[in-house]
Short mmCIF file of C-alpha atoms in Angstrom, two decimals:
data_model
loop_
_atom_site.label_atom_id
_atom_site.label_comp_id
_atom_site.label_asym_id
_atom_site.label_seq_id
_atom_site.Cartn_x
_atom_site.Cartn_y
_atom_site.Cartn_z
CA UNK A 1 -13.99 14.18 45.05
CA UNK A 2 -12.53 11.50 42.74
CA UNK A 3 -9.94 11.87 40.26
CA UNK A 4 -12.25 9.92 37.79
CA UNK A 5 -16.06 9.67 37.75
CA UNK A 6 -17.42 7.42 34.86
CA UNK A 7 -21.16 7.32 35.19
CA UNK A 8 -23.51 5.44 33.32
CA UNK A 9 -21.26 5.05 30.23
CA UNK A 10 -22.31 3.68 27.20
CA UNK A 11 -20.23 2.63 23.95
CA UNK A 12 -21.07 0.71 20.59
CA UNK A 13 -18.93 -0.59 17.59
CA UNK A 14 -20.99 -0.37 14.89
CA UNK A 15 -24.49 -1.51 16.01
CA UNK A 16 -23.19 -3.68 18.34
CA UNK A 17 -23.16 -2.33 22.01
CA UNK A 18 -19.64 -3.00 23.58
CA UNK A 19 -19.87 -0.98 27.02
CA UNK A 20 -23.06 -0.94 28.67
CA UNK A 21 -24.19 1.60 31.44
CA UNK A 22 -20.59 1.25 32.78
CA UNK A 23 -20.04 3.05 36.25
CA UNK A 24 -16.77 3.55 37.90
CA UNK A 25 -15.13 6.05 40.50
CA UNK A 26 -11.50 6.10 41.15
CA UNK A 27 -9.63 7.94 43.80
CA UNK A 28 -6.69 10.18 43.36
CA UNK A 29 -3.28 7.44 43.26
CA UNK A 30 -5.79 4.66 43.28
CA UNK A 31 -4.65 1.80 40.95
CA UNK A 32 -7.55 -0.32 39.28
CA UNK A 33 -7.36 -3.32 37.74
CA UNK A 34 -9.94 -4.24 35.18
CA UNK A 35 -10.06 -7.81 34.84
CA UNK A 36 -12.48 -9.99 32.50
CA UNK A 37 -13.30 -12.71 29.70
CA UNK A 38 -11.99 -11.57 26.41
CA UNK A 39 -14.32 -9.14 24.48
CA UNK A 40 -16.13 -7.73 27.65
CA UNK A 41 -14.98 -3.84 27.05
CA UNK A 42 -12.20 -3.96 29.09
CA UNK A 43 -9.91 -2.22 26.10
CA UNK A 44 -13.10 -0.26 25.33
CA UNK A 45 -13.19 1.62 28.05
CA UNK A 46 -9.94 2.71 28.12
CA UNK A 47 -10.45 3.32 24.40
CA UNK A 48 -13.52 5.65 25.18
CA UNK A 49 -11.61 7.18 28.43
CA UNK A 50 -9.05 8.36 25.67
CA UNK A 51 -11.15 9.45 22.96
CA UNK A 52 -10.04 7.07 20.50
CA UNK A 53 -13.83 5.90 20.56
CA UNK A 54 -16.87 8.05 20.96
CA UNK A 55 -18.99 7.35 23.56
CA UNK A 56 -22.93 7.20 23.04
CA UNK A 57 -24.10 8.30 26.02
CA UNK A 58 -23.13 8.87 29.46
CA UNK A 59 -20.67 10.75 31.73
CA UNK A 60 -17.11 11.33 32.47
CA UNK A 61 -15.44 13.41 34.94
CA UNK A 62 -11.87 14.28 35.91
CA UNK A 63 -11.47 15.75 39.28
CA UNK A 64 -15.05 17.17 39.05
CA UNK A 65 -14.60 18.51 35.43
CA UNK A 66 -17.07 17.00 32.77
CA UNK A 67 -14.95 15.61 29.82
CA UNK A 68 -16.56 16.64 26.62
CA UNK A 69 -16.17 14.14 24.01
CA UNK A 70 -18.32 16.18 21.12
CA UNK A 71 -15.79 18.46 20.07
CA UNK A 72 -11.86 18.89 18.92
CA UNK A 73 -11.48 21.07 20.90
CA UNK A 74 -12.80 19.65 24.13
CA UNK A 75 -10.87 16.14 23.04
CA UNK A 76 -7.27 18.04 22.66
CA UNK A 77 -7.85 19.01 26.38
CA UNK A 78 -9.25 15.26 27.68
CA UNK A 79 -6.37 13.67 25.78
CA UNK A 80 -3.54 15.90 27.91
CA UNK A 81 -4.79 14.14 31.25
CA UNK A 82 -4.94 10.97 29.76
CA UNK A 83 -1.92 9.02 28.59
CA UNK A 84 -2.26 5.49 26.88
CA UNK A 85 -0.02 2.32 26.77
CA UNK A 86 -1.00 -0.70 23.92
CA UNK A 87 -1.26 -4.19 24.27
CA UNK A 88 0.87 -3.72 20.51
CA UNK A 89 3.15 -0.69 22.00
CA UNK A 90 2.03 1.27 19.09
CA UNK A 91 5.78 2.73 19.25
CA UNK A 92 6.26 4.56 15.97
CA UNK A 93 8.98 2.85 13.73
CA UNK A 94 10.28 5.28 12.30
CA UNK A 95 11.88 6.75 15.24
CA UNK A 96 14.27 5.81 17.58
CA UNK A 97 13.26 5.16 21.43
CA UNK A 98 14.48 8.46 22.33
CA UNK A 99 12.78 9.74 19.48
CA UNK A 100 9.20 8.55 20.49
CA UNK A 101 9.37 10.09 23.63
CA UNK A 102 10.19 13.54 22.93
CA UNK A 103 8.08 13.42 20.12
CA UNK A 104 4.53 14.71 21.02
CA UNK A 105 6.18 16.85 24.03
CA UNK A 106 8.05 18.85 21.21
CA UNK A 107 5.59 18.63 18.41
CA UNK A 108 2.38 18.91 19.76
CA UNK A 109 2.73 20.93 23.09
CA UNK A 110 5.73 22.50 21.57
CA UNK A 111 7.77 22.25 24.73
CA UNK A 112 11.78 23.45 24.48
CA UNK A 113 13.17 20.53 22.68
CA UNK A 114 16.51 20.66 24.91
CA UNK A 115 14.43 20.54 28.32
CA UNK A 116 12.02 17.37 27.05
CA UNK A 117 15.14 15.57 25.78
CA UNK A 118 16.87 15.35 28.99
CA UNK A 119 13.55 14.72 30.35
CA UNK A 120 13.15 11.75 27.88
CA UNK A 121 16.76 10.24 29.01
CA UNK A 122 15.78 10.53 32.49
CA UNK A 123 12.71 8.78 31.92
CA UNK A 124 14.05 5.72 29.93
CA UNK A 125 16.66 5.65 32.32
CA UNK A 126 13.59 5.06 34.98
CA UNK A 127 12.44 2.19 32.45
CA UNK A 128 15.84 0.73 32.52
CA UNK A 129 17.35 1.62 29.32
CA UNK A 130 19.46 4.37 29.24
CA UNK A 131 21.48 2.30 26.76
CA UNK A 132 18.97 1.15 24.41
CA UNK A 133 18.36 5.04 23.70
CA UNK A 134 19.26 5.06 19.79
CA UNK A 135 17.31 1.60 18.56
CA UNK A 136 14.39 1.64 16.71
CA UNK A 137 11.40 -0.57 17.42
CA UNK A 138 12.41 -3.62 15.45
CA UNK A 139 15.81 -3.59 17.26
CA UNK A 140 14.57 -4.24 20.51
CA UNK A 141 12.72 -6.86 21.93
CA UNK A 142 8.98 -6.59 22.85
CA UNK A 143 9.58 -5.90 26.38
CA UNK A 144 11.79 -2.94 25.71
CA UNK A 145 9.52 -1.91 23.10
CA UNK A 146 6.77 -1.57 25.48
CA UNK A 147 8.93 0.39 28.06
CA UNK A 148 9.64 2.69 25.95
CA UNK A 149 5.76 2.86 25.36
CA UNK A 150 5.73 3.44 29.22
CA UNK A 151 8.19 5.92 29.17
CA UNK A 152 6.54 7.93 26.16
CA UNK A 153 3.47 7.80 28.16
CA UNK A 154 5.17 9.21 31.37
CA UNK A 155 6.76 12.02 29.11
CA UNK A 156 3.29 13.59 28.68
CA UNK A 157 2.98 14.18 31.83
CA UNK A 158 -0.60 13.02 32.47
CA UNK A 159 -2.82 12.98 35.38
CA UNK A 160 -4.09 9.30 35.05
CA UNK A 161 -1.95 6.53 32.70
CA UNK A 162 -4.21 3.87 31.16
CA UNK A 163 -2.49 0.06 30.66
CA UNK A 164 -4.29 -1.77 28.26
CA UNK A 165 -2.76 -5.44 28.55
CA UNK A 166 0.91 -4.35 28.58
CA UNK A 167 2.18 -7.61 29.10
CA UNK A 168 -0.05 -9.99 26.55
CA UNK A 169 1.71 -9.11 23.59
CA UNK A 170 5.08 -10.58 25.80
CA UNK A 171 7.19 -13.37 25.91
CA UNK A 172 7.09 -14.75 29.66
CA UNK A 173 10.36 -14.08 30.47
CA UNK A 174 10.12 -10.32 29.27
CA UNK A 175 6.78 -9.79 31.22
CA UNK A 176 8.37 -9.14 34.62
CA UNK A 177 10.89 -6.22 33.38
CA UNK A 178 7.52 -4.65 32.36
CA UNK A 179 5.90 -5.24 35.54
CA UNK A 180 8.82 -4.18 37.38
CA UNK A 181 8.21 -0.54 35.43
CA UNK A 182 4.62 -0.65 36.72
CA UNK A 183 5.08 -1.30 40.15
CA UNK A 184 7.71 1.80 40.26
CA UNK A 185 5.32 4.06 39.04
CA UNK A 186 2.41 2.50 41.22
CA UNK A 187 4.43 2.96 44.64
CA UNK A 188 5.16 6.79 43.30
CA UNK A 189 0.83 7.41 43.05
CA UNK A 190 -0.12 7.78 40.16
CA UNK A 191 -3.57 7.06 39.24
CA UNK A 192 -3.80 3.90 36.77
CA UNK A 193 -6.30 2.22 35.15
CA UNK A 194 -4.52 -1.10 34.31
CA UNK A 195 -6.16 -3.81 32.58
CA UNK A 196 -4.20 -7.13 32.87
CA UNK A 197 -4.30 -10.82 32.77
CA UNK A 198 -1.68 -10.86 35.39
CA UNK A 199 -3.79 -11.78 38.24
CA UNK A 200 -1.02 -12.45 40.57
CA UNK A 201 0.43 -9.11 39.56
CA UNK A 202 -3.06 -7.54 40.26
CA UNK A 203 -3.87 -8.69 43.02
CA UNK A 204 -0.18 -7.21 44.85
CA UNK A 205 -0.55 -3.79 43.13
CA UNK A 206 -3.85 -3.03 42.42
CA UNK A 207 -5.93 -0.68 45.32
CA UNK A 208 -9.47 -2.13 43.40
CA UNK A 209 -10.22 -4.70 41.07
CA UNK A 210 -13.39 -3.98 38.73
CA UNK A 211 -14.46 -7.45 36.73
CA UNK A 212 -16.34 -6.91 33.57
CA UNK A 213 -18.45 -9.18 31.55
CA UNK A 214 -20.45 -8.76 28.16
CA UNK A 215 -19.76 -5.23 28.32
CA UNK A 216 -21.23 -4.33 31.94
CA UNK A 217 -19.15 -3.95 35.60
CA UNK A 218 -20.52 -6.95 37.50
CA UNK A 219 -18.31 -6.51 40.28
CA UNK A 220 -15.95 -4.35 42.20
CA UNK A 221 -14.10 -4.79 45.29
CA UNK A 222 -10.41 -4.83 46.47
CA UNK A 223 -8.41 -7.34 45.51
CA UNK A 224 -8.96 -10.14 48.51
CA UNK A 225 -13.03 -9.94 47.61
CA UNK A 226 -12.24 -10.12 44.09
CA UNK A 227 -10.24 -13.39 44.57
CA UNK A 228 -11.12 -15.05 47.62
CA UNK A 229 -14.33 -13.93 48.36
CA UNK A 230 -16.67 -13.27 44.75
CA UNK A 231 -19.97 -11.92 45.38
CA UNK A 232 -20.94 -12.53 42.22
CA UNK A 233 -21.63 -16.38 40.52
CA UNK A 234 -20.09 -15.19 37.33
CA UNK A 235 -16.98 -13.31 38.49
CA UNK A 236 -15.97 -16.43 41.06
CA UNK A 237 -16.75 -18.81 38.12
CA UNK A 238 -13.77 -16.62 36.12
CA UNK A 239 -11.65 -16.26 39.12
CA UNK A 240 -12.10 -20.01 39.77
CA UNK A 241 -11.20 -20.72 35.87
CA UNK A 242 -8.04 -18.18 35.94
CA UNK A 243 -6.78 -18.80 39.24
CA UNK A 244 -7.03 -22.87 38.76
CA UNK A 245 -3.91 -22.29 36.29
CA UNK B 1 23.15 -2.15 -43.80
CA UNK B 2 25.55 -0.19 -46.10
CA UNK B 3 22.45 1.85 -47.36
CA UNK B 4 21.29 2.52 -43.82
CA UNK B 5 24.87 3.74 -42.87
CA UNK B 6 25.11 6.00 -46.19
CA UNK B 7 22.08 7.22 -45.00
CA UNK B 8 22.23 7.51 -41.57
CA UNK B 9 25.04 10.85 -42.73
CA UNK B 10 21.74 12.39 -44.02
CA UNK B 11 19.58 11.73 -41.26
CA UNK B 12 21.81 13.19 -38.72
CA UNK B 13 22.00 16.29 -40.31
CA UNK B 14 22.33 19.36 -38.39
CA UNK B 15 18.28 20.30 -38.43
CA UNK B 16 17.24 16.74 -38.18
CA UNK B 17 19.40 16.93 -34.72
CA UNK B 18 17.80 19.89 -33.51
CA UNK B 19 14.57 18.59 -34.79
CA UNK B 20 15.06 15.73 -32.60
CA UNK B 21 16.26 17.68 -29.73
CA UNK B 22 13.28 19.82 -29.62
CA UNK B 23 11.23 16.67 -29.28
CA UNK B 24 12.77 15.00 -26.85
CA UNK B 25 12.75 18.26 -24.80
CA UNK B 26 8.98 18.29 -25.45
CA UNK B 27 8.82 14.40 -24.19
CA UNK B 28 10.84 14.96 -21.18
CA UNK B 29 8.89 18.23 -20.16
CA UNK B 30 5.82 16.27 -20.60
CA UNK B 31 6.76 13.95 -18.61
CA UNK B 32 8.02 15.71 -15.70
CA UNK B 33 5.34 18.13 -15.71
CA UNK B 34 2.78 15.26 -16.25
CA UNK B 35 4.74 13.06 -13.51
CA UNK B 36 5.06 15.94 -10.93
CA UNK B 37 1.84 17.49 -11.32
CA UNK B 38 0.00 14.50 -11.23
CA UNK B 39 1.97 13.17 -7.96
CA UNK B 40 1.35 16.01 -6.20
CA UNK B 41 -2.38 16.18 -6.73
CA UNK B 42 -2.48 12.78 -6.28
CA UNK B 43 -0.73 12.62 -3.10
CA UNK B 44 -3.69 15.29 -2.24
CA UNK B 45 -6.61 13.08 -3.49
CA UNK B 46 -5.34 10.25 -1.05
CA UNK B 47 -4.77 12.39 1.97
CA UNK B 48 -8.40 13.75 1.01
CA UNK B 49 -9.77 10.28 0.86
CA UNK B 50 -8.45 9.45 4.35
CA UNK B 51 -10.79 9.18 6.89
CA UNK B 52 -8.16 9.08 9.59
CA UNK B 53 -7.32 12.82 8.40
CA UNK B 54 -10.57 14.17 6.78
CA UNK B 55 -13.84 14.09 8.56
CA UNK B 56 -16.29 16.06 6.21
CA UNK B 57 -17.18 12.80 4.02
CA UNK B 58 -18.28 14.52 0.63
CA UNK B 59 -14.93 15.44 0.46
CA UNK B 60 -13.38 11.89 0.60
CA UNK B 61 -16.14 11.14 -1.87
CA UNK B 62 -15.35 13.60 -4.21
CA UNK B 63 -12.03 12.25 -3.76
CA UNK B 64 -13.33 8.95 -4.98
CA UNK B 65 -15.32 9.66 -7.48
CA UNK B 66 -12.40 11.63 -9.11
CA UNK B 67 -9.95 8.75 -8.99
CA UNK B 68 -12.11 5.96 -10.13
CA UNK B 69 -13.35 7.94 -13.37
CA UNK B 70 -9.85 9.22 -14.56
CA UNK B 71 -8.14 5.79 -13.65
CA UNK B 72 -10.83 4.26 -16.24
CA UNK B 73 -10.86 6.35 -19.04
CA UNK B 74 -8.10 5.59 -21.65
CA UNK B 75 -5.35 7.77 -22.02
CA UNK B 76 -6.16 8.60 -25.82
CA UNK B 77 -9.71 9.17 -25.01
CA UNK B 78 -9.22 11.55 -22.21
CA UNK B 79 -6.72 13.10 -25.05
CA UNK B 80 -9.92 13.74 -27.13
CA UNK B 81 -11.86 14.77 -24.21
CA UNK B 82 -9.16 17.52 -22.61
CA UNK B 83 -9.00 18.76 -26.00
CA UNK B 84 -12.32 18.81 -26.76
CA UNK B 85 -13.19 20.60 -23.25
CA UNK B 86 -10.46 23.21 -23.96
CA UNK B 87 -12.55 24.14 -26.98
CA UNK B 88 -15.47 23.96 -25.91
CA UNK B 89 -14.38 26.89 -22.84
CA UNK B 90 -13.30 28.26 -25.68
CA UNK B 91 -9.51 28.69 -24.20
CA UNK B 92 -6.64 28.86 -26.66
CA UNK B 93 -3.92 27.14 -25.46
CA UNK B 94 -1.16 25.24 -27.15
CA UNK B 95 -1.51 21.58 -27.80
CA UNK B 96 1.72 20.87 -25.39
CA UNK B 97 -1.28 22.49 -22.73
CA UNK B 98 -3.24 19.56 -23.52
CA UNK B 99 -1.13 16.68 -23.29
CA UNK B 100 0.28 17.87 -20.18
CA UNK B 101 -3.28 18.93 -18.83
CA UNK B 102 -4.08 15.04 -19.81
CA UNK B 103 -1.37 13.53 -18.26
CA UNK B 104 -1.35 15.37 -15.06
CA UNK B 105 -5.03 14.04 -14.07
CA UNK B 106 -4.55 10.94 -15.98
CA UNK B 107 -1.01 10.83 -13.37
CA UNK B 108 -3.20 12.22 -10.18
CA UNK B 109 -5.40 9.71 -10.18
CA UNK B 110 -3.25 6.77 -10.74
CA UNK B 111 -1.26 8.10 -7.85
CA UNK B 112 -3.48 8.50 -5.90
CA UNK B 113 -4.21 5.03 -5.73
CA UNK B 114 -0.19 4.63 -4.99
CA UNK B 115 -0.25 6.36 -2.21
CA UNK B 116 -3.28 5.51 -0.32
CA UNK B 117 -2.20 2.12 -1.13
CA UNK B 118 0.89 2.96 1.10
CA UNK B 119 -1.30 4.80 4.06
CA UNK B 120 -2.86 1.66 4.02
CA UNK B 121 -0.41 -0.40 4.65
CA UNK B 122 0.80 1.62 7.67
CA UNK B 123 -1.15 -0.61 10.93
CA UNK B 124 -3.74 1.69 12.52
CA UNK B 125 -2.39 1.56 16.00
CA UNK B 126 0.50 4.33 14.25
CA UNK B 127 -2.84 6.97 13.81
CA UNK B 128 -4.03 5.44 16.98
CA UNK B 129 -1.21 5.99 19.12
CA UNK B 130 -0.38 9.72 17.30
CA UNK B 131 -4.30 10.55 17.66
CA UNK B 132 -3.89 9.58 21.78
CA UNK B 133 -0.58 11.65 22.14
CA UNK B 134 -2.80 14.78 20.69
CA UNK B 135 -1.44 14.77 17.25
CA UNK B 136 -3.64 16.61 14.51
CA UNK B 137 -4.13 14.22 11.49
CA UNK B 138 -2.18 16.29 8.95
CA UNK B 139 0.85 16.03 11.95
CA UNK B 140 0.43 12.54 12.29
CA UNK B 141 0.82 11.81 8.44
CA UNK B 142 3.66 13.85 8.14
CA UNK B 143 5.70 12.59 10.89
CA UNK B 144 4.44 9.17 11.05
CA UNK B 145 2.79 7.66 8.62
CA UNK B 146 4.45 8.92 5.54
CA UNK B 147 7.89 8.51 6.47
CA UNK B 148 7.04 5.01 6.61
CA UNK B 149 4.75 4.59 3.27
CA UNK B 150 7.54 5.54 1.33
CA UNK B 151 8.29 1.93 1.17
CA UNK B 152 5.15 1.58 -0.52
CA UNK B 153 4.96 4.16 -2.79
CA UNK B 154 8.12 4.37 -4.69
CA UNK B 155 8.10 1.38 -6.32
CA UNK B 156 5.05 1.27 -8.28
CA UNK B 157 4.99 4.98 -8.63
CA UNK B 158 8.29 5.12 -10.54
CA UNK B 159 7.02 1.31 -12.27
CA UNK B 160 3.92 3.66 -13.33
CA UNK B 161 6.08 7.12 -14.15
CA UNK B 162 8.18 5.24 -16.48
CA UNK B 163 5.02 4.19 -18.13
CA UNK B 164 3.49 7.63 -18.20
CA UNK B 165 6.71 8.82 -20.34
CA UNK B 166 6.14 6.03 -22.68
CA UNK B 167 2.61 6.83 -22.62
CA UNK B 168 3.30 10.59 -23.95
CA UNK B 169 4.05 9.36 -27.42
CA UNK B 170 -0.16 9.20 -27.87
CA UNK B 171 0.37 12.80 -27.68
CA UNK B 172 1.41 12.32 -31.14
CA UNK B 173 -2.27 12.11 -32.23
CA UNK B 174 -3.15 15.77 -31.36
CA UNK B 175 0.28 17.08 -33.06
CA UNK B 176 2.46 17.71 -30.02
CA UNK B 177 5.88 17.68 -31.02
CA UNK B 178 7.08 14.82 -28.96
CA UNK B 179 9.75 11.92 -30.32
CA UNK B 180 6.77 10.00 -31.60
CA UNK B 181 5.48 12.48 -33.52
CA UNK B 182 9.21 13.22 -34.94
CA UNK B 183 10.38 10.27 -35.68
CA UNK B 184 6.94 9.73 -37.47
CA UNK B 185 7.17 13.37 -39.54
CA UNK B 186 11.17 12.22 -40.71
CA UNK B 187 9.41 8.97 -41.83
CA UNK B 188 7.18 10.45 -43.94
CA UNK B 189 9.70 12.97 -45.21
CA UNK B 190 11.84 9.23 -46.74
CA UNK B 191 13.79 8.50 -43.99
CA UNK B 192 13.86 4.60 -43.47
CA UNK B 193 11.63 3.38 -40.51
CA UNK B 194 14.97 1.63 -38.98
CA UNK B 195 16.44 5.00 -38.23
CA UNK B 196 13.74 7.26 -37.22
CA UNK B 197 12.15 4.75 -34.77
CA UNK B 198 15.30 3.23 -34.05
CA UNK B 199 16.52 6.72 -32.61
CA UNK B 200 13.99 7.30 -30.18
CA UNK B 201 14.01 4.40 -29.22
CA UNK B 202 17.27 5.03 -28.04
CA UNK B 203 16.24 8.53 -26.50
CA UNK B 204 13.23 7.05 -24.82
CA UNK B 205 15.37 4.53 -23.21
CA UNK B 206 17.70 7.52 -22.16
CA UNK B 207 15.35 9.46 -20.81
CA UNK B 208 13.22 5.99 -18.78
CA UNK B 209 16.91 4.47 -17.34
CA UNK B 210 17.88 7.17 -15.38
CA UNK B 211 14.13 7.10 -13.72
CA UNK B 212 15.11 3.89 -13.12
CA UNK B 213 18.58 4.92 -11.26
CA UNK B 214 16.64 7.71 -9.62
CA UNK B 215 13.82 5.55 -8.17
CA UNK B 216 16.42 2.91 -6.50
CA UNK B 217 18.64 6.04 -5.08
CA UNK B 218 15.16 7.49 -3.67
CA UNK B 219 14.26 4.33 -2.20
CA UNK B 220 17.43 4.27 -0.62
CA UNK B 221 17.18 7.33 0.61
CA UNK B 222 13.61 7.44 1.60
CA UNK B 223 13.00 3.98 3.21
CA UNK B 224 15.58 2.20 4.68
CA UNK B 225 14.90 -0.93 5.55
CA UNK B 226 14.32 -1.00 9.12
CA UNK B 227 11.51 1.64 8.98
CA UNK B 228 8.59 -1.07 9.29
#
């Protein structure tokens, strides 16, 4: 059974479609990279997987369970497998790093505050920094910022963490810390949807590549027939354009 | 200037003090019941007209509706009106009811506008990211979004409180024993202009300084600079 079953997903902004009759199956510790032209629904999906948009029509399943999207109730539970890192890190500023991670453990599943903090120190200790603990957001560089994100993610335990273009918001020399973090928590299995225009970095960690355009899937494959061998005109015209840099 | 210090010895007399006293009492209670009131059902309104917290949309409208009528009706007129509706229910209530009735939704709805100006200025991703971790939206404004609106708030809030205490004199009209309405009844009773007006002037200044003080301390306090 897979861990994630998206089938024949469909998602507008507005009037405008953005994700059309998306399909998708992922594996248990499979790592996907969703690659694409800007504004293809890349960020969309993993907006929709989350909740954060309402879907129009279609179906999602997590190990065999149909995700409800309709009600609070149903969302609460979809958003506890589900953890979410921003292209912005989205950390919140008024707290410090440690802060932001034991945050929603604490508050929202009301966990023993002692237990999730040394949990939180352990985990930014993973993201290398164990010293940066007590900064807020705008002390730290974006690369920090976004492990933290990382870390915060990790500290809700979820079943599948969703990248959405860690690394674009980064300066080039901060990207690889970041990447470092990923590849960590890729070699320990845990599922990950990750979309990135790292392509070199994709195509070493990523178990399946999915390649979206104008808000449809047009091709999926590992990464070797993503890159080298396109079965599609439009995907090797985009690997061709990316690759030629 | 002789004459006015001759007579200032009369117009400080002991009952003109107490006189005064019980004004400016009735100004700053005014005020700070006006001032509080109004912030705190203002503060409501905004939370009420965010859609990031309520759903039900006649709600947020009602919300609107309520701050765009009371921000445009002048304060005077919405004197009349208040005191006029009290009537009409046929409650008795004191004229000090009124005024602060008037000022407390004349206060809500200007800060309302405040503080949804500084919900606003907080960058979605904040309700985004608190929304994805699970938080309620009531959780999310208290432990996100406000802390960092205060920044935004303060300011023109305390710019528009000190304003509101100014604004209480009009509560003069109706016969509230404010400072206004003192310094205008000693007037009348021979005192020179100079001294009556020039006194509260004086107390109003006492009473809007310290506002002043209070709002930078808060500010302080509240929103320290690095909270983005």
């Amino acid at each position: 059974m897979p861990h994630l079953a998206i089938d024949n997903l469909n998602a507008d902004y507005g009037a405008t479609p953005i994700l059309r009759d998306v399909d998708l199956s992922v594996e248990r510790g499979e790592i996907v990279a969703i690659i694409g032209p800007s504004g293809s629904g890349k960020s969309t999906l993993l907006r929709v997987l989350t909740g954060l948009l309402k879907p129009r029509s279609g179906r999602v399943e997590i190990a065999g369970e149909v995700v409800n999207y309709t009600s609070a109730a149903a969302l609460r539970k979809v958003r506890d497998r589900f953890a979410i890192v921003f292209q912005q890190y989205n950390l919140f500023q008024n707290m410090t790093a440690l802060r932001n991670v034991t945050i929603a453990p604490t508050i929202v599943k009301k966990r023993n505050a002692a237990e999730v903090e040394r949990e939180a120190r352990a985990l930014l200790e993973k993201v290398g920094l164990s010293h940066r603990i007590d900064a807020y957001p705008d002390e730290m560089s974006g690369g920090q910022q976004q492990r933290v994100a990382i870390a915060r993610a990790l500290a809700l335990k979820p079943e599948i963490l969703l990248l959405d273009e860690v690394t674009s918001a980064l300066d080039p020399e901060l990207v690889a810390e970041v990447l470092d973090t990923i590849r960590t928590l890729a070699s320990e299995g845990m599922t990950m949807l990750i979309v990135s225009h790292e392509m070199a970095f994709v195509r070493e960690v990523a178990t399946k590549v999915v390649f979206m355009a104008d808000g449809r899937i047009v091709e999926v494959g590992p990464p070797a027939q993503i890159f080298d061998a396109p079965q599609t005109e439009r995907c090797a015209e985009f690997v061709r354009r990316i690759l030629r840099h | 200037m002789a004459a006015l210090i001759e007579e200032a010895g009369r117009f400080y007399s002991y009952y003109n003090l107490i006189y005064l006293g019980k004004a400016f009492l009735f100004t700053i209670l005014l005020s700070f019941a006006g001032c509080g009131i109004g912030f705190v059902l203002g503060a409501g309104l905004a939370v009420m007209r965010h859609p990031r917290i309520v759903s039900f949309a006649p709600l947020r409208w009602f919300a609107l509706l309520y701050v765009e009528l009371f921000r445009r009706i002048p304060f005077l007129v919405l004197l009349m009106v208040v005191f006029f509706a009290f009537q009409l229910a046929g409650a008795d209530v004191t004229m000090f009811t009124v005024a602060a009735t008037t000022v407390a939704l004349s206060a809500s709805a200007f800060s309302a506008e405040n503080v949804r100006a500084g919900l606003e200025s907080i960058h979605p991703n904040q309700w985004d990211a608190a929304e994805a971790m699970n938080m309620g939206g009531l959780t999310a404004l208290r432990r996100v979004v406000l802390p960092q609106s205060w920044r935004v708030i303060i300011p023109p809030s305390m710019t528009y409180s000190v304003g509101l205490v100014k604004a209480t004199s009009i509560a003069s009209q109706i016969g509230v024993l404010e400072l206004t309405y003192a310094a205008k009844i000693l007037n009348q009773k021979g005192f020179s202009a100079a001294l009556c007006f020039g006194t509260i002037l004086v107390l109003y200044f006492c009473l809007c300084y310290p506002l002043n003080l209070f709002a930078t301390s808060l500010e302080k306090r509240l929103a320290p600079s690095r909270n983005r």
